[in-house]
């Protein structure tokens, strides 16, 4: 196979890079949940390389799990759970389903979250 006609550069849409960032985040979350024994060195290496690739292109993901929810955050609330563990008057992000994706400090894709609020 000849590489003479293969360009040195290709254009990739920002939307494609956003999807790559989300999948990289999912891979990192999955690896973290597997523990050190199950997460092979090769898989961790791939996740680090993907993260570096995205960082070099100034794409960053924000996992908001555990943070306080406030209207106006760049997220879509998919569900709201009631919990006696949440302080009165607060809403906490219980789970990030999809992260917020930012490029050069600008939100390019809203996240999706599940929040928890005080029961009753």
mmCIF file of C-alpha atoms in Angstrom:
data_model
loop_
_atom_site.group_PDB
_atom_site.id
_atom_site.type_symbol
_atom_site.label_atom_id
_atom_site.label_comp_id
_atom_site.label_asym_id
_atom_site.label_seq_id
_atom_site.Cartn_x
_atom_site.Cartn_y
_atom_site.Cartn_z
ATOM 1 C CA UNK A 1 0.000 0.000 0.000
ATOM 2 C CA UNK A 2 1.448 3.345 -1.064
ATOM 3 C CA UNK A 3 1.220 6.419 1.147
ATOM 4 C CA UNK A 4 2.140 8.884 -1.586
ATOM 5 C CA UNK A 5 -1.390 10.251 -1.917
ATOM 6 C CA UNK A 6 -2.196 10.242 1.783
ATOM 7 C CA UNK A 7 -2.406 13.797 3.141
ATOM 8 C CA UNK A 8 -0.255 14.764 6.122
ATOM 9 C CA UNK A 9 -3.240 16.537 7.710
ATOM 10 C CA UNK A 10 -6.981 16.085 7.655
ATOM 11 C CA UNK A 11 -9.755 18.262 9.024
ATOM 12 C CA UNK A 12 -11.891 16.917 11.822
ATOM 13 C CA UNK A 13 -15.064 18.608 12.964
ATOM 14 C CA UNK A 14 -15.333 19.916 16.500
ATOM 15 C CA UNK A 15 -18.423 17.721 16.917
ATOM 16 C CA UNK A 16 -16.294 14.644 16.164
ATOM 17 C CA UNK A 17 -13.715 15.687 18.742
ATOM 18 C CA UNK A 18 -16.478 16.314 21.297
ATOM 19 C CA UNK A 19 -17.752 12.763 20.793
ATOM 20 C CA UNK A 20 -14.188 11.461 21.170
ATOM 21 C CA UNK A 21 -13.845 13.420 24.433
ATOM 22 C CA UNK A 22 -17.053 11.892 25.804
ATOM 23 C CA UNK A 23 -15.977 8.368 24.870
ATOM 24 C CA UNK A 24 -12.556 8.954 26.435
ATOM 25 C CA UNK A 25 -14.297 10.075 29.647
ATOM 26 C CA UNK A 26 -16.443 6.929 29.586
ATOM 27 C CA UNK A 27 -13.348 4.753 29.119
ATOM 28 C CA UNK A 28 -11.561 6.456 32.022
ATOM 29 C CA UNK A 29 -14.628 6.036 34.270
ATOM 30 C CA UNK A 30 -14.950 2.379 33.314
ATOM 31 C CA UNK A 31 -11.259 1.747 33.995
ATOM 32 C CA UNK A 32 -11.476 3.483 37.377
ATOM 33 C CA UNK A 33 -14.454 1.317 38.343
ATOM 34 C CA UNK A 34 -12.593 -1.886 37.396
ATOM 35 C CA UNK A 35 -9.771 -1.370 39.874
ATOM 36 C CA UNK A 36 -6.074 -1.744 39.259
ATOM 37 C CA UNK A 37 -6.060 -5.506 38.742
ATOM 38 C CA UNK A 38 -8.776 -5.539 36.083
ATOM 39 C CA UNK A 39 -7.638 -2.388 34.273
ATOM 40 C CA UNK A 40 -4.721 -3.564 32.200
ATOM 41 C CA UNK A 41 -1.692 -1.392 31.684
ATOM 42 C CA UNK A 42 -2.497 -1.286 27.965
ATOM 43 C CA UNK A 43 -6.007 0.059 28.547
ATOM 44 C CA UNK A 44 -4.714 2.713 30.974
ATOM 45 C CA UNK A 45 -2.067 3.676 28.411
ATOM 46 C CA UNK A 46 -4.727 4.110 25.699
ATOM 47 C CA UNK A 47 -6.847 6.262 28.025
ATOM 48 C CA UNK A 48 -3.844 8.474 28.873
ATOM 49 C CA UNK A 49 -2.937 8.871 25.185
ATOM 50 C CA UNK A 50 -6.499 9.821 24.271
ATOM 51 C CA UNK A 51 -6.593 12.330 27.128
ATOM 52 C CA UNK A 52 -3.300 13.865 26.000
ATOM 53 C CA UNK A 53 -4.561 14.091 22.411
ATOM 54 C CA UNK A 54 -7.659 15.969 23.578
ATOM 55 C CA UNK A 55 -5.700 18.220 25.957
ATOM 56 C CA UNK A 56 -3.415 19.246 23.094
ATOM 57 C CA UNK A 57 -6.518 20.347 21.201
ATOM 58 C CA UNK A 58 -7.785 22.244 24.263
ATOM 59 C CA UNK A 59 -10.805 19.982 24.803
ATOM 60 C CA UNK A 60 -11.684 19.234 28.409
ATOM 61 C CA UNK A 61 -14.488 17.293 30.068
ATOM 62 C CA UNK A 62 -16.087 18.167 33.395
ATOM 63 C CA UNK A 63 -17.554 15.438 35.562
ATOM 64 C CA UNK A 64 -19.752 17.302 38.043
ATOM 65 C CA UNK A 65 -20.611 14.331 40.265
ATOM 66 C CA UNK A 66 -20.719 15.375 43.917
ATOM 67 C CA UNK A 67 -20.956 19.091 43.210
ATOM 68 C CA UNK A 68 -23.822 21.363 44.110
ATOM 69 C CA UNK A 69 -26.412 21.763 41.367
ATOM 70 C CA UNK A 70 -27.582 25.258 40.500
ATOM 71 C CA UNK A 71 -29.895 26.425 37.734
ATOM 72 C CA UNK A 72 -27.866 27.762 34.830
ATOM 73 C CA UNK A 73 -25.229 25.038 34.918
ATOM 74 C CA UNK A 74 -24.439 23.667 31.470
ATOM 75 C CA UNK A 75 -26.296 20.428 32.159
ATOM 76 C CA UNK A 76 -29.566 18.726 31.386
ATOM 77 C CA UNK A 77 -31.141 17.171 34.482
ATOM 78 C CA UNK A 78 -32.363 13.716 33.504
ATOM 79 C CA UNK A 79 -33.775 12.748 36.895
ATOM 80 C CA UNK A 80 -34.155 14.093 40.426
ATOM 81 C CA UNK A 81 -33.904 11.680 43.332
ATOM 82 C CA UNK A 82 -35.062 12.324 46.879
ATOM 83 C CA UNK A 83 -32.598 11.595 49.667
ATOM 84 C CA UNK A 84 -32.543 12.169 53.408
ATOM 85 C CA UNK A 85 -28.740 12.586 53.175
ATOM 86 C CA UNK A 86 -28.890 15.880 51.248
ATOM 87 C CA UNK A 87 -28.914 19.034 53.411
ATOM 88 C CA UNK A 88 -32.128 21.078 53.349
ATOM 89 C CA UNK A 89 -32.242 23.571 50.489
ATOM 90 C CA UNK A 90 -29.418 21.985 48.489
ATOM 91 C CA UNK A 91 -29.449 19.940 45.336
ATOM 92 C CA UNK A 92 -26.395 17.822 44.623
ATOM 93 C CA UNK A 93 -25.287 16.200 41.397
ATOM 94 C CA UNK A 94 -25.618 12.526 42.249
ATOM 95 C CA UNK A 95 -24.325 11.142 38.934
ATOM 96 C CA UNK A 96 -22.892 12.496 35.706
ATOM 97 C CA UNK A 97 -24.387 10.564 32.797
ATOM 98 C CA UNK A 98 -22.454 12.577 30.187
ATOM 99 C CA UNK A 99 -19.835 15.216 31.021
ATOM 100 C CA UNK A 100 -19.797 18.879 30.069
ATOM 101 C CA UNK A 101 -17.339 19.327 27.190
ATOM 102 C CA UNK A 102 -15.394 22.570 26.884
ATOM 103 C CA UNK A 103 -13.120 23.877 24.170
ATOM 104 C CA UNK A 104 -10.850 26.775 25.050
ATOM 105 C CA UNK A 105 -13.016 27.508 28.087
ATOM 106 C CA UNK A 106 -16.307 27.595 26.156
ATOM 107 C CA UNK A 107 -19.018 24.987 26.654
ATOM 108 C CA UNK A 108 -19.479 23.097 23.383
ATOM 109 C CA UNK A 109 -21.662 20.288 24.740
ATOM 110 C CA UNK A 110 -23.928 20.337 27.764
ATOM 111 C CA UNK A 111 -23.666 17.496 30.247
ATOM 112 C CA UNK A 112 -26.406 15.208 31.499
ATOM 113 C CA UNK A 113 -26.831 14.605 35.218
ATOM 114 C CA UNK A 114 -28.998 13.062 37.913
ATOM 115 C CA UNK A 115 -29.492 15.239 40.970
ATOM 116 C CA UNK A 116 -30.438 14.490 44.571
ATOM 117 C CA UNK A 117 -32.487 16.752 46.796
ATOM 118 C CA UNK A 118 -33.865 16.549 50.338
ATOM 119 C CA UNK A 119 -36.704 14.085 50.714
ATOM 120 C CA UNK A 120 -40.048 15.536 51.716
#
